Tab-separated table of C-alpha atoms in Angstrom:
chain	number	residue	atom	x	y	z
A	1	MET	CA	5.341	25.613	-7.219
A	2	SER	CA	8.862	26.425	-8.946
A	3	ASN	CA	10.982	24.707	-6.488
A	4	PRO	CA	11.033	21.000	-7.387
A	5	LEU	CA	12.522	19.988	-4.374
A	6	ILE	CA	9.627	21.270	-1.963
A	7	ARG	CA	6.898	19.979	-4.879
A	8	ASN	CA	8.633	16.386	-4.735
A	9	ALA	CA	8.704	16.473	-0.741
A	10	LEU	CA	4.829	17.644	-0.856
A	11	ALA	CA	3.972	15.174	-3.307
A	12	VAL	CA	5.565	12.341	-1.339
A	13	MET	CA	3.747	13.517	1.736
A	14	ALA	CA	0.583	13.696	0.046
A	15	GLY	CA	1.031	10.620	-1.554
A	16	LEU	CA	1.590	8.840	1.833
A	17	VAL	CA	-1.395	10.467	3.205
A	18	ALA	CA	-3.626	9.387	0.070
A	19	ALA	CA	-2.028	5.686	0.593
A	20	MET	CA	-2.929	5.676	3.965
A	21	ILE	CA	-6.727	6.742	3.309
A	22	GLY	CA	-6.701	4.583	0.355
A	23	MET	CA	-5.644	1.476	2.718
A	24	ALA	CA	-8.051	2.326	5.018
A	25	ILE	CA	-10.955	2.511	3.236
A	26	VAL	CA	-10.256	-0.856	1.292
A	27	GLN	CA	-9.768	-2.579	4.480
A	28	THR	CA	-12.674	-1.361	6.269
A	29	ILE	CA	-14.756	-2.621	3.144
A	30	GLY	CA	-12.886	-5.801	3.568
A	31	ASP	CA	-13.701	-6.028	7.109
A	32	ALA	CA	-17.386	-5.105	6.671
A	33	THR	CA	-17.710	-7.681	4.081
A	34	LEU	CA	-15.496	-10.488	5.496
A	35	PRO	CA	-15.823	-10.045	9.107
A	36	PRO	CA	-13.456	-11.851	11.714
A	37	PRO	CA	-14.411	-15.162	12.852
A	38	PRO	CA	-16.289	-14.803	16.503
A	39	ASP	CA	-14.031	-17.229	18.002
A	40	LEU	CA	-10.806	-14.755	17.065
A	41	ALA	CA	-11.520	-12.686	20.162
A	42	GLY	CA	-10.517	-15.364	22.645
A	43	VAL	CA	-7.050	-15.932	20.978
A	44	GLU	CA	-4.303	-14.598	22.608
A	45	ASP	CA	-1.205	-15.792	20.348
A	46	PRO	CA	-0.737	-13.772	17.357
A	47	ALA	CA	-0.046	-16.751	15.377
A	48	GLN	CA	-2.898	-18.963	15.846
A	49	ALA	CA	-5.139	-15.881	15.596
A	50	MET	CA	-3.843	-15.725	12.063
A	51	GLU	CA	-4.530	-19.038	11.204
A	52	LEU	CA	-8.190	-18.421	11.859
A	53	ILE	CA	-8.525	-15.299	9.969
A	54	PRO	CA	-9.889	-16.492	6.209
A	55	VAL	CA	-8.052	-16.233	3.087
A	56	GLU	CA	-10.366	-13.983	1.798
A	57	ALA	CA	-9.792	-11.633	4.222
A	58	GLN	CA	-5.817	-11.778	3.766
A	59	ILE	CA	-6.534	-11.391	-0.042
A	60	ALA	CA	-8.594	-8.201	0.960
A	61	MET	CA	-5.541	-7.147	3.012
A	62	ALA	CA	-3.196	-7.233	0.042
A	63	LEU	CA	-5.695	-5.623	-2.219
A	64	ALA	CA	-5.553	-2.850	0.354
A	65	TRP	CA	-1.791	-2.558	0.281
A	66	PHE	CA	-2.150	-2.550	-3.721
A	67	LEU	CA	-4.570	0.009	-3.980
A	68	GLY	CA	-3.252	2.247	-1.403
A	69	ALA	CA	0.099	2.532	-3.141
A	70	LEU	CA	-1.655	3.070	-6.415
A	71	ALA	CA	-3.767	6.184	-4.784
A	72	GLY	CA	-0.508	7.418	-2.980
A	73	ALA	CA	1.532	6.796	-6.144
A	74	CYS	CA	-1.048	8.266	-8.432
A	75	ALA	CA	-1.509	11.385	-6.158
A	76	ALA	CA	2.193	11.856	-5.934
A	77	ILE	CA	2.692	11.862	-9.580
A	78	ALA	CA	-0.290	14.509	-9.910
A	79	ILE	CA	1.399	17.073	-7.635
A	80	SER	CA	5.285	16.426	-8.639
A	81	ARG	CA	4.867	15.491	-12.191
A	82	ARG	CA	7.593	13.056	-12.002
A	83	VAL	CA	7.718	9.520	-11.083
A	84	LEU	CA	10.558	9.594	-8.284
A	85	PRO	CA	7.995	10.572	-5.697
A	86	ALA	CA	6.013	7.937	-6.362
A	87	TRP	CA	8.424	5.266	-6.132
A	88	ILE	CA	9.414	6.525	-2.442
A	89	VAL	CA	5.682	6.004	-1.703
A	90	GLY	CA	5.469	2.859	-3.108
A	91	LEU	CA	9.033	1.909	-1.528
A	92	LEU	CA	7.724	3.196	2.169
A	93	ILE	CA	4.396	1.237	1.605
A	94	ALA	CA	6.302	-1.858	0.869
A	95	LEU	CA	8.485	-1.426	3.796
A	96	LEU	CA	5.615	-0.520	6.272
A	97	GLY	CA	3.899	-4.049	4.847
A	98	ILE	CA	6.831	-6.036	5.452
A	99	TRP	CA	7.483	-4.604	8.974
A	100	SER	CA	3.420	-5.274	9.795
A	101	THR	CA	3.688	-8.612	8.366
A	102	ARG	CA	6.935	-9.310	10.517
A	103	MET	CA	5.096	-7.881	13.944
A	104	ILE	CA	2.663	-10.802	13.813
A	105	PRO	CA	3.340	-13.778	12.030
A	106	HIS	CA	1.509	-13.646	8.337
A	107	PRO	CA	1.683	-16.639	5.571
A	108	ASP	CA	4.865	-16.060	3.344
A	109	TRP	CA	2.536	-15.392	0.099
A	110	LEU	CA	1.257	-12.533	2.506
A	111	ILE	CA	4.494	-11.199	3.260
A	112	ALA	CA	5.542	-11.412	-0.305
A	113	ALA	CA	2.586	-9.788	-1.521
A	114	SER	CA	3.036	-6.686	1.117
A	115	ALA	CA	6.785	-6.262	-0.254
A	116	VAL	CA	5.747	-6.504	-4.031
A	117	LEU	CA	2.356	-5.362	-4.664
A	118	PRO	CA	2.856	-1.443	-3.705
A	119	LEU	CA	5.933	-1.745	-6.189
A	120	VAL	CA	3.710	-3.019	-8.954
A	121	ALA	CA	0.907	-0.298	-8.020
A	122	VAL	CA	3.742	2.691	-8.975
A	123	LEU	CA	4.036	0.691	-12.392
A	124	PHE	CA	0.438	1.064	-12.844
A	125	ALA	CA	-0.036	4.577	-11.443
A	126	LYS	CA	3.197	5.340	-13.972
A	127	ARG	CA	0.876	4.005	-16.895
A	128	LEU	CA	-2.092	5.814	-15.420
A	129	MET	CA	-0.677	9.279	-14.969
A	130	LEU	CA	1.631	9.053	-18.081
A	131	ARG	CA	0.025	12.690	-19.337
A	132	ARG	CA	0.981	14.081	-16.054
A	133	ILE	CA	4.808	13.432	-15.977
A	134	GLU	CA	6.835	15.993	-17.380
A	135	ALA	CA	9.430	14.970	-20.115
A	136	VAL	CA	12.848	15.481	-18.528
C-alpha cells in the first residue's frame, strides 16, 4: 500500500484487533487455570468481589494487558513498518485498562499495571520488530 496514512490507520485498527484477541486468549487461559472462587457469585458489591479474587488471577489479568498490547504493537509495526501506530495501540490499551479498573475498584498496583504494562509492551515490540521498521 503506497499511502502511508491509510497504511498507518489500518495498522492501528489491526493492532487493536490483535491486542483484543491476545488479551481474550490470555484471560481465557487465566480463567481456566485460576477459576473464580465459588462464593464470588453471591457478592453484589464490586469492591468486595475484587477482594475475593486471588492475586494470581489479578496477575493473569495484568499479563493479559501486557501480552495483548505486545501482540497488537507487533501487528501494527508489521503492517505500517513504523513505531507510531504501535504507540497508539499501546496507549489505547493503557487507557482502556485504566478505564476498566476504575469502573470496578481494583487494587492500586493493578491500576498502575494497566497503565504501564501496555506501554512497556510497545518497547518490547519495537525491539522484537526492529527489522520491520523502516529507516526514516
